[in-house]
């Protein structure tokens, strides 16, 4: 009870409430504008949050992260253009409902399912807190090293069809974090005599380049577009009553979101796909899916909104981010010398509970805001894309320069912006680079601190948790190899048959 009161007391501060309102409502607006997305907004705001208290900065970023998916459903449903990438599945059933004259019903269902998934995820996070507080101190250097390694492997394997590219980009991220002055031996690593590389490649400079500047370049080089969304008529409160008829689908979808949100590299897309598949297979009307099924809409929205709270579990308990947005939040912790992991629950439990209550409050704020402001947001959607590109470009360079008042940082960020644009044009993932930088840094530090206590390589896995993590790594790799062999065998007969036909001719 004392921890709960500490968390509520922290949330009641005026600066925390202001940050929560700005983040929550700003996140909805950012999510509703196609072409921006939470990653771009968080990247731009990161430098500004470093001067704020940890709870204030994190509350603002959490507000954007948690609420952007609510806003992203609006253009997905009304104009078949997802506001954020994770709302792509929402358009499958949301847009057909709009075409059938049920746009307000689709939006109301999306809001209600998002609220259900968000609250479900937070309740799971709160209930797991005592377990996390007990388990987290059992993680030493070896355990966190193996957990970070597992995270990188899962992130790479999550990019089906692009595993080689994702692996190379993750390795590139690990390489980037090694550049600069070694903190232990005080030797220069990969600086090639350039003094500006001695301090290393700043994570925020790379984040702003790969996410914000690359998106600005992408919008500026693409044809100008002003999406047109028509206002909707009808009450936005009817969705919750209809959601109650499909609460099984909403609960299972939220469960998928929580479970997969805790696993690095999987996140919203896998949770949505599994939830949508489950809803279709168990539905009485599976033929309606893709043509305006309320169950399909509920499954996708409940799953993706349960993920943000679940993604905080490995971040808070072990200090290991599962995807790019939590990796950005990790930098806010580090700047204020608040290190997520085993010690967080012992030394900063008020901050942990403050974040929990902030997550609950942001879902309530967003839900109330959307009930009365949906038609206002349909006007914001019409912002020309090139105007957005110019604004993102200006704000990104302001953010980079404000970090260290360095033009060199601006040039490095611009280079990564062009690199990010090339990756987007080639349809290659950006996230492995960021997670490679963050998790690679964690792995290096933890491996170095573990090495003096190791007499042989097997000592690395002589504890119960290290052995379990090592076994999971081997299992994940074995399952992936098994999948590759199955896919190869499935294609082999087809190729043999084609060759036989050609020889016969």
Short mmCIF file of C-alpha atoms in Angstrom, two decimals:
data_model
loop_
_atom_site.label_atom_id
_atom_site.label_comp_id
_atom_site.label_asym_id
_atom_site.label_seq_id
_atom_site.Cartn_x
_atom_site.Cartn_y
_atom_site.Cartn_z
CA UNK A 1 0.00 0.00 0.00
CA UNK A 2 2.87 2.36 0.80
CA UNK A 3 4.28 1.88 -2.72
CA UNK A 4 0.87 2.63 -4.22
CA UNK A 5 0.61 5.90 -2.28
CA UNK A 6 4.15 6.84 -3.33
CA UNK A 7 3.24 6.24 -6.97
CA UNK A 8 0.02 8.26 -6.71
CA UNK A 9 1.88 11.08 -4.96
CA UNK A 10 4.41 11.19 -7.79
CA UNK A 11 1.66 11.19 -10.42
CA UNK A 12 -0.17 14.04 -8.66
CA UNK A 13 2.70 16.48 -9.30
CA UNK A 14 1.68 19.28 -11.68
CA UNK A 15 4.67 18.80 -13.98
CA UNK A 16 3.99 15.05 -14.28
CA UNK A 17 0.31 15.66 -15.06
CA UNK A 18 1.23 18.28 -17.66
CA UNK A 19 3.72 15.90 -19.30
CA UNK A 20 1.05 13.18 -19.26
CA UNK A 21 -1.54 15.41 -20.97
CA UNK A 22 0.97 16.65 -23.56
CA UNK A 23 2.25 13.14 -24.28
CA UNK A 24 -1.19 11.49 -24.38
CA UNK A 25 -2.97 14.02 -26.57
CA UNK A 26 0.15 14.72 -28.64
CA UNK A 27 0.54 10.98 -29.21
CA UNK A 28 -3.01 10.68 -30.54
CA UNK A 29 -2.43 13.59 -32.95
CA UNK A 30 0.94 12.18 -34.08
CA UNK A 31 -0.59 8.74 -34.58
CA UNK A 32 -3.46 10.19 -36.61
CA UNK A 33 -1.11 11.87 -39.11
CA UNK A 34 0.14 9.28 -41.64
CA UNK A 35 3.88 9.54 -42.14
CA UNK A 36 4.97 10.59 -38.66
CA UNK A 37 4.53 7.82 -36.08
CA UNK A 38 5.66 7.50 -32.45
CA UNK A 39 9.29 6.60 -33.27
CA UNK A 40 9.83 9.91 -35.10
CA UNK A 41 8.11 11.94 -32.35
CA UNK A 42 9.99 10.24 -29.51
CA UNK A 43 13.30 10.63 -31.36
CA UNK A 44 12.68 14.38 -31.78
CA UNK A 45 11.60 14.84 -28.14
CA UNK A 46 14.41 12.77 -26.58
CA UNK A 47 16.94 15.64 -26.23
CA UNK A 48 14.29 17.83 -24.55
CA UNK A 49 13.45 15.14 -21.95
CA UNK A 50 17.06 14.92 -20.73
CA UNK A 51 16.67 18.21 -18.84
CA UNK A 52 13.48 17.01 -17.08
CA UNK A 53 13.05 14.76 -14.04
CA UNK A 54 13.05 11.04 -15.00
CA UNK A 55 9.36 10.61 -14.15
CA UNK A 56 8.40 13.71 -16.18
CA UNK A 57 10.42 12.77 -19.27
CA UNK A 58 9.40 9.11 -19.19
CA UNK A 59 5.72 9.99 -18.64
CA UNK A 60 5.74 12.19 -21.74
CA UNK A 61 7.42 9.52 -23.88
CA UNK A 62 5.13 6.80 -22.51
CA UNK A 63 2.16 9.03 -23.32
CA UNK A 64 3.25 9.23 -26.96
CA UNK A 65 4.10 5.52 -27.15
CA UNK A 66 0.84 4.33 -25.58
CA UNK A 67 -1.57 6.75 -27.27
CA UNK A 68 -0.23 6.87 -30.84
CA UNK A 69 -1.90 3.55 -31.67
CA UNK A 70 -5.29 5.01 -30.71
CA UNK A 71 -4.74 7.85 -33.19
CA UNK A 72 -3.29 5.55 -35.86
CA UNK A 73 -6.62 3.73 -36.09
CA UNK A 74 -8.41 6.88 -37.36
CA UNK A 75 -6.80 7.15 -40.84
CA UNK A 76 -6.61 3.33 -41.07
CA UNK A 77 -10.40 3.13 -40.71
CA UNK A 78 -11.45 6.29 -42.56
CA UNK A 79 -9.04 6.48 -45.51
CA UNK A 80 -7.39 3.00 -45.53
CA UNK A 81 -4.00 4.56 -44.65
CA UNK A 82 -2.61 3.41 -41.27
CA UNK A 83 -1.38 6.30 -39.12
CA UNK A 84 1.27 4.03 -37.60
CA UNK A 85 2.72 0.80 -39.00
CA UNK A 86 1.06 -1.31 -36.29
CA UNK A 87 -2.40 -0.17 -37.38
CA UNK A 88 -2.06 -1.84 -40.80
CA UNK A 89 -4.21 -4.81 -39.76
CA UNK A 90 -6.87 -2.43 -38.42
CA UNK A 91 -7.60 -1.25 -41.96
CA UNK A 92 -8.51 -4.81 -43.08
CA UNK A 93 -11.89 -4.64 -41.36
CA UNK A 94 -12.08 -0.97 -40.36
CA UNK A 95 -12.10 0.51 -43.87
CA UNK A 96 -14.76 -1.91 -45.24
CA UNK A 97 -16.99 -0.82 -42.33
CA UNK A 98 -16.47 2.82 -43.36
CA UNK A 99 -17.39 1.95 -46.95
CA UNK A 100 -20.57 0.40 -45.60
CA UNK A 101 -21.45 3.65 -43.82
CA UNK A 102 -20.36 2.40 -40.38
CA UNK A 103 -17.28 4.57 -39.85
CA UNK A 104 -18.40 5.79 -36.42
CA UNK A 105 -19.08 2.20 -35.31
CA UNK A 106 -15.63 1.07 -36.49
CA UNK A 107 -13.88 3.96 -34.72
CA UNK A 108 -15.85 3.41 -31.53
CA UNK A 109 -14.97 -0.31 -31.55
CA UNK A 110 -11.30 0.49 -32.21
CA UNK A 111 -11.17 2.96 -29.29
CA UNK A 112 -12.92 0.52 -26.94
CA UNK A 113 -10.71 -2.43 -27.93
CA UNK A 114 -7.59 -0.25 -27.57
CA UNK A 115 -8.71 0.83 -24.08
CA UNK A 116 -9.44 -2.79 -23.10
CA UNK A 117 -6.03 -3.96 -24.34
CA UNK A 118 -4.20 -1.03 -22.71
CA UNK A 119 -5.77 -1.53 -19.27
CA UNK A 120 -5.37 -5.32 -19.49
CA UNK A 121 -1.66 -4.92 -20.23
CA UNK A 122 -1.15 -2.49 -17.34
CA UNK A 123 -2.97 -4.75 -14.86
CA UNK A 124 -0.73 -7.66 -15.92
CA UNK A 125 2.32 -5.42 -15.45
CA UNK A 126 1.18 -4.41 -11.93
CA UNK A 127 0.36 -8.00 -10.93
CA UNK A 128 3.75 -9.17 -12.18
CA UNK A 129 5.59 -6.49 -10.19
CA UNK A 130 6.01 -8.53 -6.98
CA UNK A 131 7.32 -11.43 -9.09
CA UNK A 132 9.71 -9.10 -10.91
CA UNK A 133 10.93 -7.66 -7.61
CA UNK A 134 11.75 -11.20 -6.44
CA UNK A 135 13.31 -12.48 -9.68
CA UNK A 136 15.23 -9.36 -10.75
CA UNK A 137 17.89 -9.56 -7.93
CA UNK A 138 18.73 -13.10 -9.14
CA UNK A 139 20.07 -11.64 -12.39
CA UNK A 140 23.79 -10.95 -12.24
CA UNK A 141 26.20 -10.05 -15.02
CA UNK A 142 26.11 -13.47 -16.66
CA UNK A 143 22.31 -13.66 -16.65
CA UNK A 144 21.86 -10.18 -18.13
CA UNK A 145 24.53 -10.88 -20.78
CA UNK A 146 22.69 -14.03 -21.93
CA UNK A 147 19.31 -12.27 -21.75
CA UNK A 148 20.66 -9.46 -23.97
CA UNK A 149 22.10 -12.04 -26.38
CA UNK A 150 18.72 -13.79 -26.51
CA UNK A 151 17.11 -10.40 -27.21
CA UNK A 152 19.38 -9.76 -30.21
CA UNK A 153 18.78 -13.27 -31.58
CA UNK A 154 14.99 -12.88 -31.27
CA UNK A 155 15.09 -9.44 -32.93
CA UNK A 156 17.03 -10.90 -35.88
CA UNK A 157 14.83 -14.00 -36.24
CA UNK A 158 11.66 -11.87 -36.02
CA UNK A 159 12.42 -10.42 -39.48
CA UNK A 160 11.24 -13.41 -41.51
CA UNK A 161 12.58 -13.33 -45.06
CA UNK A 162 15.18 -10.70 -44.09
CA UNK A 163 17.14 -12.57 -41.43
CA UNK A 164 20.54 -12.13 -43.08
CA UNK A 165 19.98 -8.39 -43.56
CA UNK A 166 18.62 -7.99 -40.01
CA UNK A 167 21.64 -9.88 -38.64
CA UNK A 168 24.11 -7.71 -40.55
CA UNK A 169 22.36 -4.53 -39.43
CA UNK A 170 22.31 -5.71 -35.78
CA UNK A 171 26.05 -6.45 -36.03
CA UNK A 172 26.54 -2.98 -37.52
CA UNK A 173 24.73 -1.53 -34.48
CA UNK A 174 27.00 -3.53 -32.13
CA UNK A 175 30.03 -2.24 -34.04
CA UNK A 176 28.83 1.39 -33.75
CA UNK A 177 28.70 1.23 -29.96
CA UNK A 178 32.33 0.03 -29.80
CA UNK A 179 33.63 3.20 -31.51
CA UNK A 180 35.41 5.67 -29.22
CA UNK A 181 37.53 5.63 -26.08
CA UNK A 182 37.38 2.32 -24.21
CA UNK A 183 36.22 3.11 -20.68
CA UNK A 184 38.28 0.27 -19.14
CA UNK A 185 41.61 0.25 -21.00
CA UNK A 186 41.46 3.90 -22.20
CA UNK A 187 42.47 2.89 -25.72
CA UNK A 188 41.01 4.35 -28.92
CA UNK A 189 38.75 1.97 -30.84
CA UNK A 190 38.00 2.54 -34.54
CA UNK A 191 38.54 6.31 -34.31
CA UNK A 192 41.18 6.37 -37.13
CA UNK A 193 42.76 9.50 -35.66
CA UNK A 194 39.56 11.58 -35.77
CA UNK A 195 39.06 13.40 -32.46
CA UNK A 196 35.28 13.74 -32.86
CA UNK A 197 34.98 9.92 -32.76
CA UNK A 198 36.79 9.69 -29.40
CA UNK A 199 33.55 10.28 -27.50
CA UNK A 200 31.83 7.57 -29.53
CA UNK A 201 28.75 7.59 -31.76
CA UNK A 202 25.89 9.02 -29.71
CA UNK A 203 22.79 6.78 -29.65
CA UNK A 204 20.40 9.76 -29.86
CA UNK A 205 22.23 11.17 -32.90
CA UNK A 206 21.80 7.79 -34.64
CA UNK A 207 18.15 7.49 -33.54
CA UNK A 208 17.28 10.96 -34.83
CA UNK A 209 19.04 10.21 -38.12
CA UNK A 210 17.60 6.75 -38.76
CA UNK A 211 14.04 7.50 -37.66
CA UNK A 212 13.33 11.24 -37.87
CA UNK A 213 15.62 12.55 -40.63
CA UNK A 214 15.12 9.49 -42.85
CA UNK A 215 11.34 9.97 -42.57
CA UNK A 216 11.73 13.69 -43.39
CA UNK A 217 13.81 12.84 -46.48
CA UNK A 218 11.27 10.17 -47.44
CA UNK A 219 8.33 12.61 -47.22
CA UNK A 220 10.23 15.36 -49.08
CA UNK A 221 11.25 13.08 -51.95
CA UNK A 222 7.79 11.50 -52.32
CA UNK A 223 4.91 13.20 -54.21
CA UNK A 224 3.02 15.73 -52.07
CA UNK A 225 -0.20 14.34 -50.69
CA UNK A 226 -3.04 15.68 -48.51
CA UNK A 227 -5.20 12.77 -47.31
CA UNK A 228 -8.91 13.59 -47.17
CA UNK A 229 -10.92 12.09 -44.30
CA UNK A 230 -14.61 12.89 -44.04
CA UNK A 231 -16.18 13.67 -40.64
CA UNK A 232 -18.11 10.85 -38.97
CA UNK A 233 -21.57 11.05 -37.46
CA UNK A 234 -22.77 9.07 -34.49
CA UNK A 235 -21.99 8.47 -30.84
CA UNK A 236 -18.49 7.23 -30.08
CA UNK A 237 -19.58 5.58 -26.82
CA UNK A 238 -21.51 2.71 -28.43
CA UNK A 239 -18.39 0.63 -29.03
CA UNK A 240 -17.89 -0.43 -25.41
CA UNK A 241 -21.34 -2.07 -25.30
CA UNK A 242 -20.59 -3.98 -28.51
CA UNK A 243 -17.15 -4.91 -27.21
CA UNK A 244 -18.81 -6.72 -24.29
CA UNK A 245 -20.37 -9.11 -26.81
CA UNK A 246 -16.86 -10.05 -27.96
CA UNK A 247 -14.99 -9.84 -24.65
CA UNK A 248 -13.49 -13.31 -25.17
CA UNK A 249 -11.75 -12.17 -28.36
CA UNK A 250 -10.65 -8.90 -26.71
CA UNK A 251 -9.22 -10.72 -23.67
CA UNK A 252 -7.37 -13.39 -25.67
CA UNK A 253 -6.00 -10.75 -28.04
CA UNK A 254 -4.81 -8.67 -25.07
CA UNK A 255 -3.19 -11.82 -23.64
CA UNK A 256 -1.29 -12.36 -26.89
CA UNK A 257 -0.19 -8.70 -26.72
CA UNK A 258 1.12 -9.08 -23.16
CA UNK A 259 2.98 -12.36 -23.78
CA UNK A 260 4.56 -11.30 -27.06
CA UNK A 261 5.21 -7.76 -25.78
CA UNK A 262 7.53 -9.22 -23.14
CA UNK A 263 9.58 -11.09 -25.76
CA UNK A 264 12.18 -8.88 -27.50
CA UNK A 265 11.78 -8.56 -31.25
CA UNK A 266 8.21 -9.83 -31.57
CA UNK A 267 5.97 -6.94 -30.47
CA UNK A 268 2.75 -5.69 -32.01
CA UNK A 269 2.89 -7.31 -35.46
CA UNK A 270 3.18 -10.90 -34.23
CA UNK A 271 0.61 -10.29 -31.47
CA UNK A 272 -1.85 -8.83 -34.00
CA UNK A 273 -1.37 -11.65 -36.51
CA UNK A 274 -1.87 -14.37 -33.88
CA UNK A 275 -4.89 -12.57 -32.36
CA UNK A 276 -6.48 -12.01 -35.76
CA UNK A 277 -5.94 -15.67 -36.72
CA UNK A 278 -7.42 -16.84 -33.41
CA UNK A 279 -10.45 -14.56 -33.81
CA UNK A 280 -11.08 -15.79 -37.37
CA UNK A 281 -10.76 -19.47 -36.49
CA UNK A 282 -13.12 -19.22 -33.49
CA UNK A 283 -15.65 -16.86 -35.08
CA UNK A 284 -19.18 -17.90 -36.08
CA UNK A 285 -18.80 -15.69 -39.18
CA UNK A 286 -15.22 -16.23 -40.43
CA UNK A 287 -16.22 -15.20 -43.96
CA UNK A 288 -16.74 -11.59 -42.76
CA UNK A 289 -13.05 -11.15 -41.88
CA UNK A 290 -11.46 -8.66 -44.26
CA UNK A 291 -14.92 -7.39 -45.22
CA UNK A 292 -15.87 -5.53 -42.05
CA UNK A 293 -15.79 -7.99 -39.15
CA UNK A 294 -16.02 -6.32 -35.72
CA UNK A 295 -14.15 -9.28 -34.19
CA UNK A 296 -11.20 -8.77 -36.54
CA UNK A 297 -11.05 -5.07 -35.67
CA UNK A 298 -11.25 -5.80 -31.93
CA UNK A 299 -8.53 -8.48 -32.13
CA UNK A 300 -6.00 -6.27 -33.90
CA UNK A 301 -6.56 -3.16 -31.74
CA UNK A 302 -6.68 -4.98 -28.37
CA UNK A 303 -3.46 -6.86 -29.19
CA UNK A 304 -1.35 -3.87 -30.27
CA UNK A 305 -2.41 -1.69 -27.31
CA UNK A 306 -1.56 -4.38 -24.76
CA UNK A 307 2.05 -4.40 -25.97
CA UNK A 308 3.38 -1.03 -24.59
CA UNK A 309 2.81 -1.98 -20.93
CA UNK A 310 4.19 -5.49 -21.51
CA UNK A 311 7.27 -4.09 -23.28
CA UNK A 312 8.10 -2.24 -20.05
CA UNK A 313 8.52 -5.55 -18.18
CA UNK A 314 11.96 -6.59 -19.55
CA UNK A 315 13.01 -2.92 -19.59
CA UNK A 316 12.23 -2.29 -15.91
CA UNK A 317 13.19 -5.73 -14.57
CA UNK A 318 16.40 -6.37 -16.54
CA UNK A 319 17.20 -3.10 -18.30
CA UNK A 320 16.79 -4.86 -21.65
CA UNK A 321 14.62 -3.12 -24.29
CA UNK A 322 12.58 -5.29 -26.63
CA UNK A 323 12.16 -2.79 -29.46
CA UNK A 324 13.23 0.65 -30.68
CA UNK A 325 10.86 2.80 -28.60
CA UNK A 326 11.81 1.21 -25.26
CA UNK A 327 15.48 1.45 -26.33
CA UNK A 328 14.98 5.22 -26.67
CA UNK A 329 13.36 5.36 -23.21
CA UNK A 330 16.33 3.48 -21.78
CA UNK A 331 18.55 6.44 -22.70
CA UNK A 332 16.36 8.70 -20.47
CA UNK A 333 17.02 6.37 -17.52
CA UNK A 334 20.77 6.40 -18.18
CA UNK A 335 21.00 10.19 -18.52
CA UNK A 336 19.54 10.58 -15.01
CA UNK A 337 21.70 7.76 -13.59
CA UNK A 338 18.60 5.66 -12.89
CA UNK A 339 19.62 2.20 -14.10
CA UNK A 340 16.74 -0.16 -14.90
CA UNK A 341 17.23 -3.68 -13.67
CA UNK A 342 17.44 -5.53 -10.37
CA UNK A 343 18.24 -2.42 -8.29
CA UNK A 344 15.34 -0.34 -9.67
CA UNK A 345 12.69 -2.15 -7.62
CA UNK A 346 14.77 -1.72 -4.47
CA UNK A 347 15.97 1.88 -4.86
CA UNK A 348 13.31 3.59 -7.03
CA UNK A 349 10.05 1.75 -6.37
CA UNK A 350 8.16 5.09 -6.29
CA UNK A 351 9.27 5.76 -9.90
CA UNK A 352 8.09 2.28 -10.95
CA UNK A 353 4.62 2.74 -9.46
CA UNK A 354 4.45 6.29 -10.79
CA UNK A 355 4.97 4.88 -14.30
CA UNK A 356 2.26 2.27 -13.71
CA UNK A 357 -0.32 4.87 -12.71
CA UNK A 358 0.78 7.13 -15.57
CA UNK A 359 -0.01 4.30 -18.00
CA UNK A 360 -3.50 3.90 -16.53
CA UNK A 361 -4.13 7.65 -16.59
CA UNK A 362 -3.01 8.06 -20.20
CA UNK A 363 -5.52 5.45 -21.40
CA UNK A 364 -8.35 7.25 -19.58
CA UNK A 365 -7.26 10.68 -20.87
CA UNK A 366 -7.00 9.42 -24.46
CA UNK A 367 -10.36 7.65 -24.33
CA UNK A 368 -12.15 10.76 -23.05
CA UNK A 369 -10.35 12.97 -25.58
CA UNK A 370 -11.29 10.73 -28.52
CA UNK A 371 -14.97 10.54 -27.55
CA UNK A 372 -15.29 14.27 -28.22
CA UNK A 373 -12.48 15.12 -30.67
CA UNK A 374 -12.54 12.55 -33.48
CA UNK A 375 -13.89 14.96 -36.11
CA UNK A 376 -11.24 17.52 -35.14
CA UNK A 377 -8.57 14.89 -35.76
CA UNK A 378 -9.99 14.16 -39.24
CA UNK A 379 -9.01 17.73 -40.16
CA UNK A 380 -5.47 17.27 -38.83
CA UNK A 381 -5.05 14.23 -41.12
CA UNK A 382 -5.20 16.59 -44.13
CA UNK A 383 -1.78 18.16 -43.38
CA UNK A 384 0.33 18.03 -46.62
CA UNK A 385 3.08 15.43 -46.42
CA UNK A 386 5.86 17.77 -47.64
CA UNK A 387 4.97 20.32 -44.97
CA UNK A 388 5.30 17.49 -42.43
CA UNK A 389 8.68 16.59 -43.93
CA UNK A 390 10.00 20.15 -43.55
CA UNK A 391 8.78 20.38 -39.93
CA UNK A 392 10.35 17.00 -39.02
CA UNK A 393 13.62 18.05 -40.70
CA UNK A 394 13.82 21.35 -38.75
CA UNK A 395 12.85 19.83 -35.39
CA UNK A 396 15.29 16.93 -35.87
CA UNK A 397 18.29 19.17 -36.51
CA UNK A 398 17.30 21.41 -33.58
CA UNK A 399 17.15 18.30 -31.37
CA UNK A 400 20.53 16.98 -32.55
CA UNK A 401 22.26 20.35 -32.13
CA UNK A 402 20.80 20.86 -28.64
CA UNK A 403 22.46 17.66 -27.40
CA UNK A 404 26.05 18.99 -27.39
CA UNK A 405 25.87 22.17 -29.52
CA UNK A 406 27.82 20.27 -32.16
CA UNK A 407 27.59 20.65 -35.93
CA UNK A 408 29.51 17.39 -36.22
CA UNK A 409 26.57 15.60 -34.57
CA UNK A 410 24.25 17.21 -37.16
CA UNK A 411 26.43 15.91 -40.01
CA UNK A 412 26.64 12.40 -38.51
CA UNK A 413 22.86 12.40 -38.02
CA UNK A 414 22.34 13.55 -41.64
CA UNK A 415 24.52 10.65 -42.86
CA UNK A 416 22.42 8.20 -40.87
CA UNK A 417 19.30 9.93 -42.22
CA UNK A 418 20.40 9.19 -45.80
CA UNK A 419 21.34 5.63 -44.76
CA UNK A 420 17.90 5.22 -43.16
CA UNK A 421 16.23 6.48 -46.35
CA UNK A 422 18.17 3.90 -48.41
CA UNK A 423 17.05 1.14 -46.01
CA UNK A 424 13.42 2.29 -46.33
CA UNK A 425 13.63 2.35 -50.13
CA UNK A 426 15.07 -1.19 -50.07
CA UNK A 427 12.41 -2.25 -47.53
CA UNK A 428 15.08 -3.28 -44.99
CA UNK A 429 14.60 -2.99 -41.19
CA UNK A 430 16.06 -0.11 -39.16
CA UNK A 431 15.24 -1.40 -35.66
CA UNK A 432 18.09 -4.01 -35.50
CA UNK A 433 20.68 -1.21 -35.71
CA UNK A 434 19.29 0.59 -32.63
CA UNK A 435 18.82 -2.60 -30.62
CA UNK A 436 22.30 -3.71 -31.67
CA UNK A 437 23.75 -0.48 -30.24
CA UNK A 438 21.81 -0.73 -26.98
CA UNK A 439 21.99 -4.47 -26.35
CA UNK A 440 25.57 -4.67 -27.65
CA UNK A 441 26.63 -2.09 -25.06
CA UNK A 442 24.88 -4.04 -22.30
CA UNK A 443 26.51 -7.30 -23.45
CA UNK A 444 30.00 -5.81 -23.50
CA UNK A 445 29.73 -4.30 -20.01
CA UNK A 446 28.20 -7.43 -18.44
CA UNK A 447 30.63 -9.82 -20.15
CA UNK A 448 33.60 -7.81 -18.90
CA UNK A 449 32.30 -7.79 -15.34
CA UNK A 450 31.61 -11.55 -15.49
CA UNK A 451 34.95 -12.62 -17.02
CA UNK A 452 37.13 -12.32 -13.86
CA UNK A 453 34.88 -14.86 -12.10
CA UNK A 454 35.07 -17.45 -14.90
CA UNK A 455 37.68 -20.21 -14.93
CA UNK A 456 36.28 -22.02 -17.99
CA UNK A 457 33.63 -21.32 -20.65
CA UNK A 458 31.23 -23.72 -18.92
CA UNK A 459 31.26 -21.51 -15.81
CA UNK A 460 29.16 -19.08 -17.87
CA UNK A 461 26.15 -21.40 -17.56
CA UNK A 462 26.75 -23.01 -14.16
CA UNK A 463 23.86 -21.16 -12.50
CA UNK A 464 20.18 -22.21 -12.90
CA UNK A 465 19.04 -19.01 -14.66
CA UNK A 466 22.09 -18.84 -16.96
CA UNK A 467 21.57 -22.50 -17.92
CA UNK A 468 17.87 -21.88 -18.67
CA UNK A 469 18.68 -18.81 -20.80
CA UNK A 470 21.38 -20.73 -22.68
CA UNK A 471 18.94 -23.61 -23.25
CA UNK A 472 16.33 -21.15 -24.59
CA UNK A 473 18.91 -19.68 -26.99
CA UNK A 474 19.76 -23.16 -28.30
CA UNK A 475 16.04 -24.04 -28.56
CA UNK A 476 15.23 -20.85 -30.51
CA UNK A 477 18.10 -21.47 -32.94
CA UNK A 478 17.15 -25.16 -33.32
CA UNK A 479 13.51 -24.30 -34.04
CA UNK A 480 14.60 -21.76 -36.63
CA UNK A 481 16.90 -24.27 -38.37
CA UNK A 482 14.03 -26.79 -38.32
CA UNK A 483 11.74 -24.22 -39.97
CA UNK A 484 14.34 -23.51 -42.66
CA UNK A 485 14.73 -27.23 -43.40
CA UNK A 486 10.92 -27.61 -43.67
CA UNK A 487 10.68 -24.65 -46.04
CA UNK A 488 13.54 -26.00 -48.16
CA UNK A 489 11.89 -29.44 -48.42
CA UNK A 490 8.53 -27.86 -49.28
CA UNK A 491 10.10 -26.00 -52.25
CA UNK A 492 12.35 -28.84 -53.43
CA UNK A 493 9.63 -31.06 -55.02
CA UNK A 494 8.24 -28.05 -56.91
CA UNK A 495 11.66 -27.23 -58.35
CA UNK A 496 12.24 -30.93 -59.30
CA UNK A 497 8.82 -31.07 -60.96
CA UNK A 498 9.54 -27.86 -62.96
CA UNK A 499 12.92 -29.29 -64.08
CA UNK A 500 11.27 -32.58 -65.14
CA UNK A 501 8.66 -30.69 -67.21
CA UNK A 502 11.33 -28.67 -68.98
CA UNK A 503 13.32 -31.82 -69.83
CA UNK A 504 10.17 -33.53 -71.16
CA UNK A 505 9.53 -30.60 -73.50
#
